[in-house]
């Protein structure tokens, strides 16, 4: 009867969900090395987990890898490595869609909104049954996140962001959206602002009134015995990336990732907002690349 038909249709909808991602580093300058390293690492993670590169849009100033201060010109490392032969350069193969002055609030919102003429490049083309993952890494303050250029129109306010997410959903741009935000006071971008009915799940590196922190800094920022001279990563970012890499078979839930990352991120309070109860039991692989779904078969007899 009708119930069976509804279940069949539901099955079709979930099978047809495509995954899309938008990755943004909103800063510039060598001292902000960590933000671009985080984003390139995230790009490689998603591709390795099976998210199609055509459905990933990246925005970063792209000035750090080739900065004269970089001891390994043309490379970025998101964590320390003792030996060069094991060191993973996250800049190699990191596809950048928007760079330099193209990394601004207007073009970011245009990318999210699927407005190719305003964005001037690749945009989200997701549909009403699709899943979107957004990862934004940068500086922020209460109620805003920053972009590389200075000026009043170069910051994005919480209300603008939430209004854009609402418009996207009304326009059929996603069934569900996960937003991982690494900025100081990042909780203030979502706290009390997401409408109950909006299928968005936001995890922030910090609450509404505290800093988020860089990691692998100072003496720890060494690759192949060379001091990089600035932090290699951000604590929340490297924690969720490492967690997704350590559970590659697709069975981990968003709840489990949140709990582990919250515990590991000991310098700020990792928070979550939006439809926590609905999203929590869902799989990380529903948003960060399908990751082969089934666990690998045990090796040997």
PDB file of C-alpha atoms in Angstrom:
ATOM      1  CA  UNK A   1       0.000   0.000   0.000  1.00  0.00           C
ATOM      2  CA  UNK A   2       0.948   3.667   0.461  1.00  0.00           C
ATOM      3  CA  UNK A   3       3.359   2.965   3.304  1.00  0.00           C
ATOM      4  CA  UNK A   4       5.396   0.573   1.189  1.00  0.00           C
ATOM      5  CA  UNK A   5       5.461   3.085  -1.659  1.00  0.00           C
ATOM      6  CA  UNK A   6       6.662   5.794   0.737  1.00  0.00           C
ATOM      7  CA  UNK A   7       9.424   3.503   1.990  1.00  0.00           C
ATOM      8  CA  UNK A   8      10.446   2.660  -1.574  1.00  0.00           C
ATOM      9  CA  UNK A   9      10.596   6.352  -2.476  1.00  0.00           C
ATOM     10  CA  UNK A  10      12.578   7.090   0.665  1.00  0.00           C
ATOM     11  CA  UNK A  11      15.054   4.394  -0.327  1.00  0.00           C
ATOM     12  CA  UNK A  12      15.447   5.976  -3.757  1.00  0.00           C
ATOM     13  CA  UNK A  13      16.010   9.414  -2.262  1.00  0.00           C
ATOM     14  CA  UNK A  14      18.750   8.247   0.092  1.00  0.00           C
ATOM     15  CA  UNK A  15      20.450   6.168  -2.600  1.00  0.00           C
ATOM     16  CA  UNK A  16      20.476   9.159  -4.933  1.00  0.00           C
ATOM     17  CA  UNK A  17      21.972  11.621  -2.447  1.00  0.00           C
ATOM     18  CA  UNK A  18      25.118  13.150  -3.912  1.00  0.00           C
ATOM     19  CA  UNK A  19      27.733  14.638  -1.622  1.00  0.00           C
ATOM     20  CA  UNK A  20      29.113  18.124  -2.244  1.00  0.00           C
ATOM     21  CA  UNK A  21      31.684  20.126  -0.285  1.00  0.00           C
ATOM     22  CA  UNK A  22      32.831  23.739   0.045  1.00  0.00           C
ATOM     23  CA  UNK A  23      36.210  24.316   1.743  1.00  0.00           C
ATOM     24  CA  UNK A  24      37.377  27.820   2.663  1.00  0.00           C
ATOM     25  CA  UNK A  25      40.493  29.298   4.238  1.00  0.00           C
ATOM     26  CA  UNK A  26      39.574  32.895   4.970  1.00  0.00           C
ATOM     27  CA  UNK A  27      43.001  34.373   5.721  1.00  0.00           C
ATOM     28  CA  UNK A  28      46.274  35.303   4.066  1.00  0.00           C
ATOM     29  CA  UNK A  29      49.889  35.801   5.096  1.00  0.00           C
ATOM     30  CA  UNK A  30      52.569  33.303   6.079  1.00  0.00           C
ATOM     31  CA  UNK A  31      51.668  33.556   9.784  1.00  0.00           C
ATOM     32  CA  UNK A  32      48.257  32.074   8.838  1.00  0.00           C
ATOM     33  CA  UNK A  33      49.923  29.044   7.158  1.00  0.00           C
ATOM     34  CA  UNK A  34      47.767  26.710   9.262  1.00  0.00           C
ATOM     35  CA  UNK A  35      44.458  27.710   7.663  1.00  0.00           C
ATOM     36  CA  UNK A  36      45.498  26.858   4.098  1.00  0.00           C
ATOM     37  CA  UNK A  37      47.213  23.668   5.310  1.00  0.00           C
ATOM     38  CA  UNK A  38      43.962  22.621   7.059  1.00  0.00           C
ATOM     39  CA  UNK A  39      41.913  23.227   3.900  1.00  0.00           C
ATOM     40  CA  UNK A  40      44.285  21.361   1.560  1.00  0.00           C
ATOM     41  CA  UNK A  41      44.346  18.478   4.042  1.00  0.00           C
ATOM     42  CA  UNK A  42      40.523  18.468   4.090  1.00  0.00           C
ATOM     43  CA  UNK A  43      40.472  18.423   0.263  1.00  0.00           C
ATOM     44  CA  UNK A  44      42.716  15.337   0.164  1.00  0.00           C
ATOM     45  CA  UNK A  45      40.717  13.624   2.917  1.00  0.00           C
ATOM     46  CA  UNK A  46      37.419  14.046   1.059  1.00  0.00           C
ATOM     47  CA  UNK A  47      38.885  12.836  -2.245  1.00  0.00           C
ATOM     48  CA  UNK A  48      40.498   9.840  -0.518  1.00  0.00           C
ATOM     49  CA  UNK A  49      37.124   8.987   1.020  1.00  0.00           C
ATOM     50  CA  UNK A  50      35.525   8.958  -2.424  1.00  0.00           C
ATOM     51  CA  UNK A  51      33.949  12.391  -2.725  1.00  0.00           C
ATOM     52  CA  UNK A  52      34.272  13.348  -6.395  1.00  0.00           C
ATOM     53  CA  UNK A  53      36.705  16.275  -6.933  1.00  0.00           C
ATOM     54  CA  UNK A  54      34.178  17.869  -9.317  1.00  0.00           C
ATOM     55  CA  UNK A  55      31.840  18.257  -6.350  1.00  0.00           C
ATOM     56  CA  UNK A  56      34.392  19.976  -4.102  1.00  0.00           C
ATOM     57  CA  UNK A  57      34.823  23.752  -4.296  1.00  0.00           C
ATOM     58  CA  UNK A  58      37.857  25.298  -2.593  1.00  0.00           C
ATOM     59  CA  UNK A  59      38.587  28.920  -1.774  1.00  0.00           C
ATOM     60  CA  UNK A  60      41.939  30.071  -0.405  1.00  0.00           C
ATOM     61  CA  UNK A  61      44.225  33.038  -0.931  1.00  0.00           C
ATOM     62  CA  UNK A  62      46.983  30.657  -2.053  1.00  0.00           C
ATOM     63  CA  UNK A  63      49.852  32.917  -1.032  1.00  0.00           C
ATOM     64  CA  UNK A  64      51.439  30.736   1.663  1.00  0.00           C
ATOM     65  CA  UNK A  65      52.961  27.759  -0.185  1.00  0.00           C
ATOM     66  CA  UNK A  66      55.124  30.009  -2.349  1.00  0.00           C
ATOM     67  CA  UNK A  67      55.797  32.669   0.291  1.00  0.00           C
ATOM     68  CA  UNK A  68      59.501  33.536   0.582  1.00  0.00           C
ATOM     69  CA  UNK A  69      59.307  32.715   4.320  1.00  0.00           C
ATOM     70  CA  UNK A  70      58.320  29.115   3.567  1.00  0.00           C
ATOM     71  CA  UNK A  71      61.428  26.909   4.000  1.00  0.00           C
ATOM     72  CA  UNK A  72      59.803  24.284   1.742  1.00  0.00           C
ATOM     73  CA  UNK A  73      58.737  26.537  -1.122  1.00  0.00           C
ATOM     74  CA  UNK A  74      55.678  25.220  -2.957  1.00  0.00           C
ATOM     75  CA  UNK A  75      54.704  22.809  -0.163  1.00  0.00           C
ATOM     76  CA  UNK A  76      52.399  22.799   2.857  1.00  0.00           C
ATOM     77  CA  UNK A  77      52.446  20.433   5.825  1.00  0.00           C
ATOM     78  CA  UNK A  78      49.540  20.139   8.257  1.00  0.00           C
ATOM     79  CA  UNK A  79      51.525  18.321  10.947  1.00  0.00           C
ATOM     80  CA  UNK A  80      55.147  17.708  11.962  1.00  0.00           C
ATOM     81  CA  UNK A  81      57.114  14.943  10.235  1.00  0.00           C
ATOM     82  CA  UNK A  82      60.471  13.602  11.362  1.00  0.00           C
ATOM     83  CA  UNK A  83      61.597  12.137   8.059  1.00  0.00           C
ATOM     84  CA  UNK A  84      61.074  13.794   4.688  1.00  0.00           C
ATOM     85  CA  UNK A  85      60.285  10.482   2.972  1.00  0.00           C
ATOM     86  CA  UNK A  86      57.150  10.066   5.138  1.00  0.00           C
ATOM     87  CA  UNK A  87      56.118  13.747   5.113  1.00  0.00           C
ATOM     88  CA  UNK A  88      52.781  14.411   3.380  1.00  0.00           C
ATOM     89  CA  UNK A  89      52.765  17.642   1.390  1.00  0.00           C
ATOM     90  CA  UNK A  90      49.080  18.623   1.399  1.00  0.00           C
ATOM     91  CA  UNK A  91      49.628  21.363  -1.199  1.00  0.00           C
ATOM     92  CA  UNK A  92      50.516  18.832  -3.912  1.00  0.00           C
ATOM     93  CA  UNK A  93      47.324  18.156  -5.864  1.00  0.00           C
ATOM     94  CA  UNK A  94      45.245  20.556  -3.763  1.00  0.00           C
ATOM     95  CA  UNK A  95      42.862  22.053  -6.321  1.00  0.00           C
ATOM     96  CA  UNK A  96      42.093  25.726  -5.676  1.00  0.00           C
ATOM     97  CA  UNK A  97      38.990  27.129  -7.388  1.00  0.00           C
ATOM     98  CA  UNK A  98      39.030  30.691  -6.004  1.00  0.00           C
ATOM     99  CA  UNK A  99      42.232  32.441  -4.987  1.00  0.00           C
ATOM    100  CA  UNK A 100      43.483  35.874  -3.981  1.00  0.00           C
ATOM    101  CA  UNK A 101      40.825  38.590  -3.982  1.00  0.00           C
ATOM    102  CA  UNK A 102      38.212  36.089  -5.194  1.00  0.00           C
ATOM    103  CA  UNK A 103      38.105  34.813  -1.603  1.00  0.00           C
ATOM    104  CA  UNK A 104      35.490  37.201  -0.222  1.00  0.00           C
ATOM    105  CA  UNK A 105      32.069  36.995   1.460  1.00  0.00           C
ATOM    106  CA  UNK A 106      30.113  37.852  -1.690  1.00  0.00           C
ATOM    107  CA  UNK A 107      31.717  35.107  -3.775  1.00  0.00           C
ATOM    108  CA  UNK A 108      31.514  32.606  -0.905  1.00  0.00           C
ATOM    109  CA  UNK A 109      27.752  33.191  -0.570  1.00  0.00           C
ATOM    110  CA  UNK A 110      27.392  33.015  -4.371  1.00  0.00           C
ATOM    111  CA  UNK A 111      29.199  29.633  -4.384  1.00  0.00           C
ATOM    112  CA  UNK A 112      26.838  28.337  -1.683  1.00  0.00           C
ATOM    113  CA  UNK A 113      23.808  29.768  -3.492  1.00  0.00           C
ATOM    114  CA  UNK A 114      24.778  28.163  -6.800  1.00  0.00           C
ATOM    115  CA  UNK A 115      24.962  31.591  -8.455  1.00  0.00           C
ATOM    116  CA  UNK A 116      27.648  31.064 -11.102  1.00  0.00           C
ATOM    117  CA  UNK A 117      27.465  34.574 -12.559  1.00  0.00           C
ATOM    118  CA  UNK A 118      28.018  36.238  -9.181  1.00  0.00           C
ATOM    119  CA  UNK A 119      30.655  33.677  -8.152  1.00  0.00           C
ATOM    120  CA  UNK A 120      32.524  33.822 -11.463  1.00  0.00           C
ATOM    121  CA  UNK A 121      33.432  30.140 -11.299  1.00  0.00           C
ATOM    122  CA  UNK A 122      32.517  26.729  -9.924  1.00  0.00           C
ATOM    123  CA  UNK A 123      29.471  26.703  -7.627  1.00  0.00           C
ATOM    124  CA  UNK A 124      27.343  24.226  -5.703  1.00  0.00           C
ATOM    125  CA  UNK A 125      25.017  22.404  -8.085  1.00  0.00           C
ATOM    126  CA  UNK A 126      23.505  20.217  -5.408  1.00  0.00           C
ATOM    127  CA  UNK A 127      19.813  19.311  -5.415  1.00  0.00           C
ATOM    128  CA  UNK A 128      17.032  18.835  -2.900  1.00  0.00           C
ATOM    129  CA  UNK A 129      18.089  15.253  -2.084  1.00  0.00           C
ATOM    130  CA  UNK A 130      21.809  16.022  -1.697  1.00  0.00           C
ATOM    131  CA  UNK A 131      24.195  16.411   1.229  1.00  0.00           C
ATOM    132  CA  UNK A 132      26.495  19.422   1.559  1.00  0.00           C
ATOM    133  CA  UNK A 133      29.586  19.661   3.777  1.00  0.00           C
ATOM    134  CA  UNK A 134      31.047  23.124   4.442  1.00  0.00           C
ATOM    135  CA  UNK A 135      34.380  23.640   6.195  1.00  0.00           C
ATOM    136  CA  UNK A 136      35.476  27.205   6.929  1.00  0.00           C
ATOM    137  CA  UNK A 137      38.795  27.920   8.696  1.00  0.00           C
ATOM    138  CA  UNK A 138      39.931  31.393   9.689  1.00  0.00           C
ATOM    139  CA  UNK A 139      39.817  34.216  12.183  1.00  0.00           C
ATOM    140  CA  UNK A 140      36.550  35.458  13.556  1.00  0.00           C
ATOM    141  CA  UNK A 141      34.957  37.532  16.292  1.00  0.00           C
ATOM    142  CA  UNK A 142      31.573  37.558  17.967  1.00  0.00           C
ATOM    143  CA  UNK A 143      28.939  37.251  15.228  1.00  0.00           C
ATOM    144  CA  UNK A 144      31.308  37.374  12.270  1.00  0.00           C
ATOM    145  CA  UNK A 145      33.931  35.480  10.309  1.00  0.00           C
ATOM    146  CA  UNK A 146      36.736  37.211   8.440  1.00  0.00           C
ATOM    147  CA  UNK A 147      38.063  37.022   4.881  1.00  0.00           C
ATOM    148  CA  UNK A 148      41.582  37.846   3.625  1.00  0.00           C
ATOM    149  CA  UNK A 149      41.041  41.384   2.349  1.00  0.00           C
ATOM    150  CA  UNK A 150      40.329  44.196   4.788  1.00  0.00           C
ATOM    151  CA  UNK A 151      37.248  46.393   4.654  1.00  0.00           C
ATOM    152  CA  UNK A 152      33.725  46.457   6.032  1.00  0.00           C
ATOM    153  CA  UNK A 153      32.316  44.355   3.190  1.00  0.00           C
ATOM    154  CA  UNK A 154      35.029  41.734   3.759  1.00  0.00           C
ATOM    155  CA  UNK A 155      33.529  40.154   6.860  1.00  0.00           C
ATOM    156  CA  UNK A 156      30.564  37.795   6.916  1.00  0.00           C
ATOM    157  CA  UNK A 157      27.991  38.292   9.666  1.00  0.00           C
ATOM    158  CA  UNK A 158      26.193  35.391  11.311  1.00  0.00           C
ATOM    159  CA  UNK A 159      22.752  36.573  10.182  1.00  0.00           C
ATOM    160  CA  UNK A 160      23.880  36.787   6.528  1.00  0.00           C
ATOM    161  CA  UNK A 161      25.250  33.259   6.690  1.00  0.00           C
ATOM    162  CA  UNK A 162      22.134  31.783   8.297  1.00  0.00           C
ATOM    163  CA  UNK A 163      19.851  33.662   5.880  1.00  0.00           C
ATOM    164  CA  UNK A 164      21.852  32.179   2.981  1.00  0.00           C
ATOM    165  CA  UNK A 165      21.520  28.648   4.399  1.00  0.00           C
ATOM    166  CA  UNK A 166      17.756  29.189   4.739  1.00  0.00           C
ATOM    167  CA  UNK A 167      17.483  30.473   1.162  1.00  0.00           C
ATOM    168  CA  UNK A 168      19.541  27.536  -0.112  1.00  0.00           C
ATOM    169  CA  UNK A 169      17.219  25.062   1.571  1.00  0.00           C
ATOM    170  CA  UNK A 170      14.072  26.793   0.315  1.00  0.00           C
ATOM    171  CA  UNK A 171      15.571  26.714  -3.177  1.00  0.00           C
ATOM    172  CA  UNK A 172      16.214  22.962  -3.017  1.00  0.00           C
ATOM    173  CA  UNK A 173      20.021  23.135  -2.695  1.00  0.00           C
ATOM    174  CA  UNK A 174      20.293  20.375  -0.068  1.00  0.00           C
ATOM    175  CA  UNK A 175      18.439  17.798   1.995  1.00  0.00           C
ATOM    176  CA  UNK A 176      20.990  18.150   4.807  1.00  0.00           C
ATOM    177  CA  UNK A 177      24.004  20.378   5.391  1.00  0.00           C
ATOM    178  CA  UNK A 178      26.922  19.916   7.817  1.00  0.00           C
ATOM    179  CA  UNK A 179      29.090  22.955   8.638  1.00  0.00           C
ATOM    180  CA  UNK A 180      32.440  22.593  10.467  1.00  0.00           C
ATOM    181  CA  UNK A 181      33.692  26.032  11.525  1.00  0.00           C
ATOM    182  CA  UNK A 182      37.141  26.817  12.929  1.00  0.00           C
ATOM    183  CA  UNK A 183      37.354  30.427  14.119  1.00  0.00           C
ATOM    184  CA  UNK A 184      37.582  32.255  17.425  1.00  0.00           C
ATOM    185  CA  UNK A 185      34.127  32.763  18.986  1.00  0.00           C
ATOM    186  CA  UNK A 186      32.839  30.405  16.244  1.00  0.00           C
ATOM    187  CA  UNK A 187      29.859  29.356  18.376  1.00  0.00           C
ATOM    188  CA  UNK A 188      28.460  32.874  17.927  1.00  0.00           C
ATOM    189  CA  UNK A 189      27.856  32.221  14.217  1.00  0.00           C
ATOM    190  CA  UNK A 190      25.115  29.686  15.019  1.00  0.00           C
ATOM    191  CA  UNK A 191      24.107  29.925  18.684  1.00  0.00           C
ATOM    192  CA  UNK A 192      20.374  30.689  18.866  1.00  0.00           C
ATOM    193  CA  UNK A 193      20.288  31.521  15.148  1.00  0.00           C
ATOM    194  CA  UNK A 194      19.470  28.303  13.291  1.00  0.00           C
ATOM    195  CA  UNK A 195      15.712  27.769  12.814  1.00  0.00           C
ATOM    196  CA  UNK A 196      14.516  24.420  14.243  1.00  0.00           C
ATOM    197  CA  UNK A 197      13.149  23.289  10.887  1.00  0.00           C
ATOM    198  CA  UNK A 198      16.369  23.960   8.963  1.00  0.00           C
ATOM    199  CA  UNK A 199      18.253  20.678   8.333  1.00  0.00           C
ATOM    200  CA  UNK A 200      21.678  22.044   9.277  1.00  0.00           C
ATOM    201  CA  UNK A 201      24.196  20.597  11.753  1.00  0.00           C
ATOM    202  CA  UNK A 202      27.018  22.937  12.736  1.00  0.00           C
ATOM    203  CA  UNK A 203      30.108  21.982  14.740  1.00  0.00           C
ATOM    204  CA  UNK A 204      32.310  24.837  15.937  1.00  0.00           C
ATOM    205  CA  UNK A 205      35.872  24.832  17.276  1.00  0.00           C
ATOM    206  CA  UNK A 206      34.938  27.127  20.153  1.00  0.00           C
ATOM    207  CA  UNK A 207      31.946  28.500  22.005  1.00  0.00           C
ATOM    208  CA  UNK A 208      30.617  32.024  21.443  1.00  0.00           C
ATOM    209  CA  UNK A 209      33.102  33.758  23.758  1.00  0.00           C
ATOM    210  CA  UNK A 210      36.516  32.093  23.440  1.00  0.00           C
ATOM    211  CA  UNK A 211      39.451  31.639  21.086  1.00  0.00           C
ATOM    212  CA  UNK A 212      40.107  28.583  18.999  1.00  0.00           C
ATOM    213  CA  UNK A 213      43.759  27.542  18.886  1.00  0.00           C
ATOM    214  CA  UNK A 214      46.539  26.749  16.470  1.00  0.00           C
ATOM    215  CA  UNK A 215      48.571  23.610  17.043  1.00  0.00           C
ATOM    216  CA  UNK A 216      51.963  22.169  16.069  1.00  0.00           C
ATOM    217  CA  UNK A 217      53.449  25.593  16.843  1.00  0.00           C
ATOM    218  CA  UNK A 218      56.912  26.771  17.870  1.00  0.00           C
ATOM    219  CA  UNK A 219      59.322  23.894  18.484  1.00  0.00           C
ATOM    220  CA  UNK A 220      56.639  21.413  17.332  1.00  0.00           C
ATOM    221  CA  UNK A 221      56.410  22.989  13.859  1.00  0.00           C
ATOM    222  CA  UNK A 222      59.240  20.919  12.383  1.00  0.00           C
ATOM    223  CA  UNK A 223      59.287  18.954   9.147  1.00  0.00           C
ATOM    224  CA  UNK A 224      62.336  16.894   8.241  1.00  0.00           C
ATOM    225  CA  UNK A 225      64.336  18.653  10.958  1.00  0.00           C
ATOM    226  CA  UNK A 226      63.500  22.104   9.568  1.00  0.00           C
ATOM    227  CA  UNK A 227      61.586  24.689  11.605  1.00  0.00           C
ATOM    228  CA  UNK A 228      58.631  25.945   9.532  1.00  0.00           C
ATOM    229  CA  UNK A 229      58.387  29.086  11.672  1.00  0.00           C
ATOM    230  CA  UNK A 230      54.622  29.117  12.201  1.00  0.00           C
ATOM    231  CA  UNK A 231      51.802  26.834  13.386  1.00  0.00           C
ATOM    232  CA  UNK A 232      51.085  23.950  10.988  1.00  0.00           C
ATOM    233  CA  UNK A 233      47.450  23.389  11.912  1.00  0.00           C
ATOM    234  CA  UNK A 234      44.479  24.339  14.052  1.00  0.00           C
ATOM    235  CA  UNK A 235      43.623  22.093  16.974  1.00  0.00           C
ATOM    236  CA  UNK A 236      39.958  21.437  16.114  1.00  0.00           C
ATOM    237  CA  UNK A 237      40.714  21.016  12.403  1.00  0.00           C
ATOM    238  CA  UNK A 238      43.589  18.553  12.767  1.00  0.00           C
ATOM    239  CA  UNK A 239      41.501  16.621  15.302  1.00  0.00           C
ATOM    240  CA  UNK A 240      38.464  16.100  13.083  1.00  0.00           C
ATOM    241  CA  UNK A 241      40.688  15.356  10.073  1.00  0.00           C
ATOM    242  CA  UNK A 242      42.657  12.754  12.024  1.00  0.00           C
ATOM    243  CA  UNK A 243      39.426  11.255  13.330  1.00  0.00           C
ATOM    244  CA  UNK A 244      37.967  10.915   9.825  1.00  0.00           C
ATOM    245  CA  UNK A 245      41.221   9.353   8.631  1.00  0.00           C
ATOM    246  CA  UNK A 246      41.276   6.873  11.509  1.00  0.00           C
ATOM    247  CA  UNK A 247      37.738   5.630  10.748  1.00  0.00           C
ATOM    248  CA  UNK A 248      37.877   5.284   6.967  1.00  0.00           C
ATOM    249  CA  UNK A 249      35.365   2.445   6.547  1.00  0.00           C
ATOM    250  CA  UNK A 250      32.283   4.656   6.740  1.00  0.00           C
ATOM    251  CA  UNK A 251      30.662   3.303   9.924  1.00  0.00           C
ATOM    252  CA  UNK A 252      31.466   6.215  12.248  1.00  0.00           C
ATOM    253  CA  UNK A 253      28.575   8.466  13.297  1.00  0.00           C
ATOM    254  CA  UNK A 254      28.634  12.259  13.543  1.00  0.00           C
ATOM    255  CA  UNK A 255      27.912  11.809  17.278  1.00  0.00           C
ATOM    256  CA  UNK A 256      31.026   9.665  17.707  1.00  0.00           C
ATOM    257  CA  UNK A 257      33.185  12.122  15.772  1.00  0.00           C
ATOM    258  CA  UNK A 258      31.870  15.020  17.844  1.00  0.00           C
ATOM    259  CA  UNK A 259      32.585  13.276  21.160  1.00  0.00           C
ATOM    260  CA  UNK A 260      36.123  12.282  20.157  1.00  0.00           C
ATOM    261  CA  UNK A 261      37.012  15.657  18.670  1.00  0.00           C
ATOM    262  CA  UNK A 262      35.504  17.502  21.638  1.00  0.00           C
ATOM    263  CA  UNK A 263      37.667  15.471  24.020  1.00  0.00           C
ATOM    264  CA  UNK A 264      40.841  15.920  21.960  1.00  0.00           C
ATOM    265  CA  UNK A 265      40.315  19.679  21.527  1.00  0.00           C
ATOM    266  CA  UNK A 266      41.304  20.638  25.048  1.00  0.00           C
ATOM    267  CA  UNK A 267      41.962  24.376  24.649  1.00  0.00           C
ATOM    268  CA  UNK A 268      38.437  25.386  23.653  1.00  0.00           C
ATOM    269  CA  UNK A 269      34.919  24.006  23.946  1.00  0.00           C
ATOM    270  CA  UNK A 270      33.869  22.285  20.725  1.00  0.00           C
ATOM    271  CA  UNK A 271      30.138  22.969  20.329  1.00  0.00           C
ATOM    272  CA  UNK A 272      27.336  21.867  18.029  1.00  0.00           C
ATOM    273  CA  UNK A 273      24.153  23.571  16.904  1.00  0.00           C
ATOM    274  CA  UNK A 274      21.117  22.937  14.740  1.00  0.00           C
ATOM    275  CA  UNK A 275      19.480  19.541  14.248  1.00  0.00           C
ATOM    276  CA  UNK A 276      21.825  17.635  16.552  1.00  0.00           C
ATOM    277  CA  UNK A 277      19.403  14.833  17.400  1.00  0.00           C
ATOM    278  CA  UNK A 278      18.590  14.147  13.767  1.00  0.00           C
ATOM    279  CA  UNK A 279      22.129  14.315  12.382  1.00  0.00           C
ATOM    280  CA  UNK A 280      23.993  12.737  15.316  1.00  0.00           C
ATOM    281  CA  UNK A 281      23.248   9.058  14.508  1.00  0.00           C
ATOM    282  CA  UNK A 282      24.029   9.581  10.796  1.00  0.00           C
ATOM    283  CA  UNK A 283      27.360   8.554   9.347  1.00  0.00           C
ATOM    284  CA  UNK A 284      30.339  10.810   8.764  1.00  0.00           C
ATOM    285  CA  UNK A 285      30.487   9.088   5.369  1.00  0.00           C
ATOM    286  CA  UNK A 286      27.121  10.631   4.455  1.00  0.00           C
ATOM    287  CA  UNK A 287      28.895  14.013   4.312  1.00  0.00           C
ATOM    288  CA  UNK A 288      32.658  13.502   4.068  1.00  0.00           C
ATOM    289  CA  UNK A 289      32.864  11.016   1.198  1.00  0.00           C
ATOM    290  CA  UNK A 290      31.264   7.562   1.060  1.00  0.00           C
ATOM    291  CA  UNK A 291      34.461   5.890   2.295  1.00  0.00           C
ATOM    292  CA  UNK A 292      33.622   2.465   0.887  1.00  0.00           C
ATOM    293  CA  UNK A 293      30.693   2.049   3.355  1.00  0.00           C
ATOM    294  CA  UNK A 294      31.518  -1.576   4.234  1.00  0.00           C
ATOM    295  CA  UNK A 295      34.405  -2.295   6.578  1.00  0.00           C
ATOM    296  CA  UNK A 296      37.340  -3.999   4.839  1.00  0.00           C
ATOM    297  CA  UNK A 297      37.360  -7.788   5.042  1.00  0.00           C
ATOM    298  CA  UNK A 298      39.727  -9.138   7.684  1.00  0.00           C
ATOM    299  CA  UNK A 299      43.070 -10.175   6.268  1.00  0.00           C
ATOM    300  CA  UNK A 300      44.436 -13.712   6.534  1.00  0.00           C
ATOM    301  CA  UNK A 301      42.662 -16.919   7.610  1.00  0.00           C
TER     302      UNK A 301
END
